[in-house]
Short mmCIF file of C-alpha atoms in Angstrom, two decimals:
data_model
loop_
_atom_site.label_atom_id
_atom_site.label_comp_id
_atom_site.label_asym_id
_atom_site.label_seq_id
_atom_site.Cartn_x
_atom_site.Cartn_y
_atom_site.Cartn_z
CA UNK A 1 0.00 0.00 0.00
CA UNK A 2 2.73 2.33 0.70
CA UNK A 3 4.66 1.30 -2.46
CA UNK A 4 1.43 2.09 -4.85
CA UNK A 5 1.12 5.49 -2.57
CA UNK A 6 4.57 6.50 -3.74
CA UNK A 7 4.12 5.66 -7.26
CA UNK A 8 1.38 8.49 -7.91
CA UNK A 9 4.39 10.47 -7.19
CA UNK A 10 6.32 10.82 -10.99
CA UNK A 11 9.26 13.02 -10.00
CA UNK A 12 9.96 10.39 -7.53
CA UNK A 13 12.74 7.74 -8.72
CA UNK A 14 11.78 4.35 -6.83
CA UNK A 15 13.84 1.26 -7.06
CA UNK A 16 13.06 -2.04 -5.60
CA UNK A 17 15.79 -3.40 -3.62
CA UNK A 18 14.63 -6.11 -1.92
CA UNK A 19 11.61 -8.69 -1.61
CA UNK A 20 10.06 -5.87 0.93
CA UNK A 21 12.06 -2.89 0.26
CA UNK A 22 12.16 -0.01 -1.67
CA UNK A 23 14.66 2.69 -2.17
CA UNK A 24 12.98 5.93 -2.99
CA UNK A 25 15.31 8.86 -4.76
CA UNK A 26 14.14 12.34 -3.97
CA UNK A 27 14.90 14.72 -6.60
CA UNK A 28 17.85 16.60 -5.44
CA UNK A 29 21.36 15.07 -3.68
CA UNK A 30 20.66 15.51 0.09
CA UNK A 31 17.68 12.90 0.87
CA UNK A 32 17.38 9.25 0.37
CA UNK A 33 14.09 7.25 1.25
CA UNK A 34 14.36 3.73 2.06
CA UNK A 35 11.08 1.54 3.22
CA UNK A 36 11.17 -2.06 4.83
CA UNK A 37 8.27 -3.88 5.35
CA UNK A 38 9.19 -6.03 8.94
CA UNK A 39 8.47 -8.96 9.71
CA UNK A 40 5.59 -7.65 12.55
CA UNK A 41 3.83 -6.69 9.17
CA UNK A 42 4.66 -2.84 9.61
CA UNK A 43 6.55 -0.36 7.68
CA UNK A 44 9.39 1.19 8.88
CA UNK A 45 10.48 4.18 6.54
CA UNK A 46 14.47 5.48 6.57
CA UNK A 47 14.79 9.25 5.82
CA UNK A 48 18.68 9.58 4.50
CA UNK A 49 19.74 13.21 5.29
CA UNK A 50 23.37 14.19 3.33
CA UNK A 51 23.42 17.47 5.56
CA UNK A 52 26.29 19.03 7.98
CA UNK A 53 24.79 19.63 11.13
CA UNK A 54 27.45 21.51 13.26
CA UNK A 55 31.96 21.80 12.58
CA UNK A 56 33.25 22.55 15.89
CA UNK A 57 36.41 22.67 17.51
CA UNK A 58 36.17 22.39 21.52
CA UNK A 59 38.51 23.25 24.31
CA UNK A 60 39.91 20.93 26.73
CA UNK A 61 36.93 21.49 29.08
CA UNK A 62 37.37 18.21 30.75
CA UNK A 63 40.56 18.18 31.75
CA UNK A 64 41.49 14.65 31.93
CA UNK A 65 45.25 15.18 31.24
CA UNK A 66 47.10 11.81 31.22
CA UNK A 67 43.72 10.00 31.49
CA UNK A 68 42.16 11.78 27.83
CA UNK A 69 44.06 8.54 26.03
CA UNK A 70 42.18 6.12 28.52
CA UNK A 71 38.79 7.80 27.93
CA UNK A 72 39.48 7.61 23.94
CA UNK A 73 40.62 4.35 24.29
CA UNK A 74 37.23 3.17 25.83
CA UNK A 75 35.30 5.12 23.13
CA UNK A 76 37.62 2.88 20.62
CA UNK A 77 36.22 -0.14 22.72
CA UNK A 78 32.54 0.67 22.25
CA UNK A 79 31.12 2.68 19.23
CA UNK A 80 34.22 4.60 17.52
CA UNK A 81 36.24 3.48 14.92
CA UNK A 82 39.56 4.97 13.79
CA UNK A 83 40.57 5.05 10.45
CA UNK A 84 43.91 4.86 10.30
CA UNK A 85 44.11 6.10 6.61
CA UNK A 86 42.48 9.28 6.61
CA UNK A 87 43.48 9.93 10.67
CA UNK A 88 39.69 10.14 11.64
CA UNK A 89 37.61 8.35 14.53
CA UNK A 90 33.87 8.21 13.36
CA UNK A 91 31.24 7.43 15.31
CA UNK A 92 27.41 6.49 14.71
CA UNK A 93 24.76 6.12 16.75
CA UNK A 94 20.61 6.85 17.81
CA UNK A 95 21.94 7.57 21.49
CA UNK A 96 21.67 11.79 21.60
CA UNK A 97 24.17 11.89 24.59
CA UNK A 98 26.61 9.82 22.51
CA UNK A 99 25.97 12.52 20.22
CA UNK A 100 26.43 15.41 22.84
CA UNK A 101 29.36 14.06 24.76
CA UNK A 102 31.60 12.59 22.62
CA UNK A 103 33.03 15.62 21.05
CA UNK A 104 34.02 16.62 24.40
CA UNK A 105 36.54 13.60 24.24
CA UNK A 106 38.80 15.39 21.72
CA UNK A 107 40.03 19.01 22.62
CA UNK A 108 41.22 21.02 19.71
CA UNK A 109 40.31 18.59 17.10
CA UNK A 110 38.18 19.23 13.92
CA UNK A 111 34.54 17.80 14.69
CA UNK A 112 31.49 17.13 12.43
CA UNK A 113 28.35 16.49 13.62
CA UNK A 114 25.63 14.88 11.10
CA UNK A 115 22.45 13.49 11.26
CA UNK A 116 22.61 10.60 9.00
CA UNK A 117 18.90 9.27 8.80
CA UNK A 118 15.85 9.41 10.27
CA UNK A 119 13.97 6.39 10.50
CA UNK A 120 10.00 6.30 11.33
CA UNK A 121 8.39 2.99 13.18
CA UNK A 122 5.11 2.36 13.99
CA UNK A 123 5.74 3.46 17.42
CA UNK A 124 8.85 5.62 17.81
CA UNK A 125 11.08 7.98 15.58
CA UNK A 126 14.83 7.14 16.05
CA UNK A 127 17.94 9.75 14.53
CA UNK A 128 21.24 8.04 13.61
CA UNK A 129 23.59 10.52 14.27
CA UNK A 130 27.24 10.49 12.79
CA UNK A 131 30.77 12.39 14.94
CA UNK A 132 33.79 12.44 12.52
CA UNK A 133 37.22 13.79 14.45
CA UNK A 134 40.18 14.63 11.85
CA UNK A 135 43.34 14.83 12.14
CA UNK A 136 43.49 11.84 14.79
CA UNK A 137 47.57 11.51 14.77
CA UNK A 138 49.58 9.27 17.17
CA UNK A 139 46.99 6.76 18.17
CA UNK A 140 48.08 3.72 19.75
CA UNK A 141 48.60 0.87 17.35
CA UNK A 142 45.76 -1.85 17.80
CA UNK A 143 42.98 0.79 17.52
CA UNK A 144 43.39 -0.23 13.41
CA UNK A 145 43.58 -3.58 14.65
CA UNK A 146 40.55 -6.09 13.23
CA UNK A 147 37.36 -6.22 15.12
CA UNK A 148 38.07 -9.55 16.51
CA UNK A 149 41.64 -8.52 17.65
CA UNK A 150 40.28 -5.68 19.28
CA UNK A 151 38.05 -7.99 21.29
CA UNK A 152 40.92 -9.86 22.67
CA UNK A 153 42.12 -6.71 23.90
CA UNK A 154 38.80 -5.72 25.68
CA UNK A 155 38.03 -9.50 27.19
CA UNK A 156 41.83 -9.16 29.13
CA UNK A 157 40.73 -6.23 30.30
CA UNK A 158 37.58 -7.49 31.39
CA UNK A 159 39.43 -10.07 32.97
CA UNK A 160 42.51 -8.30 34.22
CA UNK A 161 39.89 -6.11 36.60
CA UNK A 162 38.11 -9.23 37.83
CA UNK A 163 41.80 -10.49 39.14
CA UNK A 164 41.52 -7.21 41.03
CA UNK A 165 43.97 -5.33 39.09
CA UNK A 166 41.87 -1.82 38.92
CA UNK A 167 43.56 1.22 38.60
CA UNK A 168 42.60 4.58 37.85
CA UNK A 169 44.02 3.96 33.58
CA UNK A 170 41.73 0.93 33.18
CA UNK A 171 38.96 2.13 35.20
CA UNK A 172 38.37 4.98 32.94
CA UNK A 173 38.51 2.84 29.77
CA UNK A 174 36.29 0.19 31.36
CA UNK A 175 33.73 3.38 32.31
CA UNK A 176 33.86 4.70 28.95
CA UNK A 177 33.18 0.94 27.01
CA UNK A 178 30.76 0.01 29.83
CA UNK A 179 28.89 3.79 29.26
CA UNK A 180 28.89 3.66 25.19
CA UNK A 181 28.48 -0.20 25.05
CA UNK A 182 27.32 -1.54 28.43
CA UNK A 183 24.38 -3.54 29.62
CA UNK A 184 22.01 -0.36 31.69
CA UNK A 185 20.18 -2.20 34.38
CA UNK A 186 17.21 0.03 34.37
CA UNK A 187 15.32 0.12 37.81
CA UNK A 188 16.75 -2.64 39.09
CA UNK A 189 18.32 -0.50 42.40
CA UNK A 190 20.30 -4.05 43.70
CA UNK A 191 22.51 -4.80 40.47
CA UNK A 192 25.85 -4.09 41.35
CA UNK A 193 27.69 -5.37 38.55
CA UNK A 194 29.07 -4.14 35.21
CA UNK A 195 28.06 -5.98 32.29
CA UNK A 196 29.62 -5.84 29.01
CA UNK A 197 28.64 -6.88 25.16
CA UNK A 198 32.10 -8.48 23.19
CA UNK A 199 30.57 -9.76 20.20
CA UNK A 200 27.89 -12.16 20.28
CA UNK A 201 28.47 -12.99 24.39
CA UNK A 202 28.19 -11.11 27.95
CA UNK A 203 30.91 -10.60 30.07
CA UNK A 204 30.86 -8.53 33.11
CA UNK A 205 33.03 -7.54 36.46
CA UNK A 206 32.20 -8.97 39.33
CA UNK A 207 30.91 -7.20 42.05
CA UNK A 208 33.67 -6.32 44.51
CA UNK A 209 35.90 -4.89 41.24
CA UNK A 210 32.73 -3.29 39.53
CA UNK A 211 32.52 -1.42 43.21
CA UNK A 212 35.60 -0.18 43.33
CA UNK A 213 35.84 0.80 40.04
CA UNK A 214 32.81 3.21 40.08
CA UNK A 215 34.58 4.37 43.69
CA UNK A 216 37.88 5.12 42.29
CA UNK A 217 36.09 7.05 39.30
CA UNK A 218 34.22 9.12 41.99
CA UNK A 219 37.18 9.93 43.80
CA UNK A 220 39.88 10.49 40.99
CA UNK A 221 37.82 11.53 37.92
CA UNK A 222 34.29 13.01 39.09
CA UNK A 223 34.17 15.25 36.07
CA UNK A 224 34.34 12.96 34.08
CA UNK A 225 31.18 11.02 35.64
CA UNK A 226 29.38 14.50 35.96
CA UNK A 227 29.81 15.42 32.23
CA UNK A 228 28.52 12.17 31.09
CA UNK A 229 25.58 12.65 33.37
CA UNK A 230 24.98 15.80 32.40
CA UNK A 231 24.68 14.77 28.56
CA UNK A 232 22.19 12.17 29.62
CA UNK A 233 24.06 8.87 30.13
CA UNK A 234 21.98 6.74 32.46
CA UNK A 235 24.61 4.30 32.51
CA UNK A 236 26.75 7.10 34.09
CA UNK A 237 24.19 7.54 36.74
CA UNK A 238 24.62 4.17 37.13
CA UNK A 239 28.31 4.25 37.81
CA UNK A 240 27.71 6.57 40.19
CA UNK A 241 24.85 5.43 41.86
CA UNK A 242 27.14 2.11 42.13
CA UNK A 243 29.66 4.66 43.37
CA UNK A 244 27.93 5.41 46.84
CA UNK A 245 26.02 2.13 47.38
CA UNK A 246 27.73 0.66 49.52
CA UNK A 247 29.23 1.93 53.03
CA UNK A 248 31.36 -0.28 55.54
CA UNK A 249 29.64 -3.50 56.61
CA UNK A 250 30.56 -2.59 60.37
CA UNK A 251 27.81 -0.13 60.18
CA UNK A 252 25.13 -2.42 59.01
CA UNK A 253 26.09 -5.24 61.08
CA UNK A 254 25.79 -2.67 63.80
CA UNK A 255 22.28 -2.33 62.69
CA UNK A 256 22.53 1.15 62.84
CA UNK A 257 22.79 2.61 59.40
CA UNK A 258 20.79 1.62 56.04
CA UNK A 259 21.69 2.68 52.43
CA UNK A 260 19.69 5.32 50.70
CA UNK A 261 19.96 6.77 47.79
CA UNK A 262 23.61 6.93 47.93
CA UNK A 263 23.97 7.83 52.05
CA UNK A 264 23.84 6.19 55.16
CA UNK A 265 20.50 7.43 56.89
CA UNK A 266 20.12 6.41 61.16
CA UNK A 267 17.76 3.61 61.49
CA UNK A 268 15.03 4.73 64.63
CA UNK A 269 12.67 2.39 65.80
CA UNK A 270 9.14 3.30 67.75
CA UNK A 271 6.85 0.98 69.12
CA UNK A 272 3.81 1.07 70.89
CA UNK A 273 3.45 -1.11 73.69
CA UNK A 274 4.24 -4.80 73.08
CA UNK A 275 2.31 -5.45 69.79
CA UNK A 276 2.78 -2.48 67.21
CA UNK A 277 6.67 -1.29 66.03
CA UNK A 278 7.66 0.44 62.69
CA UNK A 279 10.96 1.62 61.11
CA UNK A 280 11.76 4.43 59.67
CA UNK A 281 15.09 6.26 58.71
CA UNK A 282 16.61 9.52 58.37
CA UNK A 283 19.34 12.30 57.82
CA UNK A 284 19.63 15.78 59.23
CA UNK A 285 19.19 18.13 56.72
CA UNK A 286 22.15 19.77 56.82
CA UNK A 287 24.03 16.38 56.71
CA UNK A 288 22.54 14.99 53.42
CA UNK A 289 24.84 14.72 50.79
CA UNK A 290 24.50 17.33 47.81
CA UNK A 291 22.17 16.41 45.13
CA UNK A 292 20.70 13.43 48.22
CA UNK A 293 16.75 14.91 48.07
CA UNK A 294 16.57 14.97 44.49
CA UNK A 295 18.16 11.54 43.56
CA UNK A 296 16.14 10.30 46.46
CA UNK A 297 12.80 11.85 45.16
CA UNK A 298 14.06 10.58 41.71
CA UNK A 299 14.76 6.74 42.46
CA UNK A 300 11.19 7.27 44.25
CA UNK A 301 11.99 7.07 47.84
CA UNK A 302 9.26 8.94 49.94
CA UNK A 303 11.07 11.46 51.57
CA UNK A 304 9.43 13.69 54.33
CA UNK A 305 10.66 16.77 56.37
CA UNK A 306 10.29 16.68 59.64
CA UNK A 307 11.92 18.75 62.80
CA UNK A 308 13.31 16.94 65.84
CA UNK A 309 13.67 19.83 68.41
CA UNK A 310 15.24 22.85 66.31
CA UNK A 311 16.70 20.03 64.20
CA UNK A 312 15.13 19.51 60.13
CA UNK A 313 15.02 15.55 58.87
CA UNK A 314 14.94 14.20 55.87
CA UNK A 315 13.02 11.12 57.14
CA UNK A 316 11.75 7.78 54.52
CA UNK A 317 9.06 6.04 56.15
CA UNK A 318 8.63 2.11 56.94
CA UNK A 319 6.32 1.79 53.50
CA UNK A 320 9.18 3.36 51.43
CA UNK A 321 11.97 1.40 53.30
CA UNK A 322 10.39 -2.10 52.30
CA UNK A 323 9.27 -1.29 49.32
CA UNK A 324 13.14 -0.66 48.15
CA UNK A 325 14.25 -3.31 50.37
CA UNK A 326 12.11 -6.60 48.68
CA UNK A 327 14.56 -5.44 45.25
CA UNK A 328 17.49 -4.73 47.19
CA UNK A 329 19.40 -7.45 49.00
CA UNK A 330 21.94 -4.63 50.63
CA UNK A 331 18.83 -2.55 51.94
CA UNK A 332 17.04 -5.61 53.20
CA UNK A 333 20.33 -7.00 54.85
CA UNK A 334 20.72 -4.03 56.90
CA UNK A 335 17.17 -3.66 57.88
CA UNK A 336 17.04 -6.93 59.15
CA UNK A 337 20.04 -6.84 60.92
CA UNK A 338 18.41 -3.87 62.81
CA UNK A 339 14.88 -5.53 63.29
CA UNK A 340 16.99 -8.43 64.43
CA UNK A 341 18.59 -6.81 67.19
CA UNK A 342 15.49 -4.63 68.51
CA UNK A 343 13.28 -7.47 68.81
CA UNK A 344 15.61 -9.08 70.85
CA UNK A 345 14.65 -6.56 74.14
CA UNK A 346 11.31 -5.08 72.30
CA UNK A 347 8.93 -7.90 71.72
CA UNK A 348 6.67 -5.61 69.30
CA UNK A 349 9.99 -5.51 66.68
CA UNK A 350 9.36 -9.38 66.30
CA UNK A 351 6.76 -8.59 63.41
CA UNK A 352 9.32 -6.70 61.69
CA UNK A 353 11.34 -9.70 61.53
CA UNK A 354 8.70 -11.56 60.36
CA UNK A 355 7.77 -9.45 57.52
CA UNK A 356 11.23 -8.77 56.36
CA UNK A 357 11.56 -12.65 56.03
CA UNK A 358 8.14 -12.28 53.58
CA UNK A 359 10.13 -9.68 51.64
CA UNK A 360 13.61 -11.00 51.46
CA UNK A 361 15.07 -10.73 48.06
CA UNK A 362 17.32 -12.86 46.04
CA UNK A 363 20.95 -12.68 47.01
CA UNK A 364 20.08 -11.18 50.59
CA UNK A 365 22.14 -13.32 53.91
CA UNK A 366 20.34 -13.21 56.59
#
């Protein structure tokens, strides 16, 4: 139907080029139409666009010094290319931060921003956008390697950080591969590994390394994580969210602390006489991390104010705490550990226990 639609058109050129696509020439050199009829039974029509968008040439406004080649080199990892013959990295992709953040990666260089096609579904409109960088001298040797070369290179990486050899150099070109190339666990709040894509299989770091490789980031590079964030990489948020997740176990086992949202909040608990106790947990205002309200708010924590004496709280309520904790093995681990100990004098805090137990999710140690 779409195909006889386009043929009332005369000025248009239209050539078949498959058994359920068409290629459809627009009079003029800067747009290409190309139509696919999927498998679902839909059409899915690719708008070519031949057109400069933007020639910049940036700054060094990130300020990564010795670490710029470690941040290229995880670009090189994920979705760049070098070409070694005409001295360029290109880059395409439908992700707009890719798109917003990557020229930031080369200071002083010659970059061209394009937007390659536009291609409308049935249910969404995605832009593939295209980064060229000239003038790309000096680059390390195995970034012209093959692809499958390339991919030995990134699985002993992979596996060099999982023997606990993570330093600042290899964190940043793990965060860059895992950012442009990564598996983004959504809302799943208790994943606390990285995973990775090489070729047709998953790989990831294991938990301990994946922690202190988002720490070390935090610490050494923050910039980096905050411009990435700031161009829209949830996977950064990730990193960062990974970042804070975890404080020392002493303070959990202590049963005094639980994680939210990045900080350790007090863990009160208030019963009324022997039958009725709830949890709740909270930060003095002026204690909270920077940012802590609206990341809280944002990961959808309820988060009251409340006043203690002349003291403001930032205080999550029982409902909240549970709800996080039945996803979140850390959260539940440390809420138990504090039900645990209270209903060991307070007889009402033995419900707690019990409910936590209904709750417990995968992963959690009692």
């Amino acid at each position: 139907m779409a195909k006889e639609a386009l043929e009332h058109f005369e000025e248009l050129k239209i050539r078949r080029t498959g058994r359920t696509a068409w290629k459809v020439k627009i009079p003029g050199t800067k747009w290409r139409i190309y139509m696919h009829l999927k498998p679902g039974g839909y059409w899915s029509v690719e708008i070519r666009l031949y057109l400069k968008v933007a020639k910049l040439r940036l700054p060094d406004v990130l300020e990564l010094s010795e670490l710029l080649v470690a941040a290229q080199t995880g670009w090189i990892y994920g979705d760049a290319t070098y070409r070694a013959d005409k001295k360029e990295v290109e880059m395409t992709t439908t992700q707009v931060w890719q798109a917003v953040s990557f020229p930031g990666f080369w200071p002083e260089k010659e970059v061209t921003v394009y937007i390659e096609s536009v291609t409308v579904h049935e249910t969404h409109v995605s832009i593939m956008w295209a980064v060229r960088v000239k003038g790309v001298r000096n680059a390390p040797r195995w970034w012209s390697l093959p692809k499958k070369e390339k991919q030995g290179i990134i699985l002993a990486e992979i596996e060099e950080a999982n023997e606990g050899k993570v330093d600042i150099v290899r964190a940043v070109k793990l965060a860059l591969l895992y950012a442009s190339d990564g598996k983004y666990p959504g809302s799943n709040t208790a994943k606390r590994v990285l995973e990775f894509a090489v070729g047709s299989k998953s790989y990831r770091v294991r938990t301990e390394q994946s922690l202190r490789l988002a720490r070390l980031l935090l610490e050494r590079t923050p910039q980096l994580l905050a411009f990435l964030r700031v161009s829209g990489c949830k996977k950064a948020e990730f990193l960062t969210r990974l970042a804070l997740s975890r404080a020392p176990r002493a303070y959990q086992r202590l049963g005094l602390y639980a994680p939210v949202a990045g900080a350790m909040l007090n863990l009160p608990l208030v019963t009324v006489g022997d039958e009725y106790a709830y949890i709740y947990a909270r930060i003095p205002v002026d204690n909270a991390p920077q940012g802590w309200y609206e990341r809280a708010v944002e990961e959808g924590w309820t988060v009251n104010v409340v006043r203690s004496g002349e003291t403001p709280y930032y205080e999550i309520p029982q409902d909240s705490l549970f709800e996080h904790a039945s996803e979140d093995p850390e959260l539940w681990e440390a809420l138990y550990a504090f039900a645990k100990a209270k209903a060991e004098v307070k007889p009402a805090a033995k419900k707690l226990v019990e409910e936590l137990l209904k709750i417990r999710p995968a992963g959690a140690l009692e």
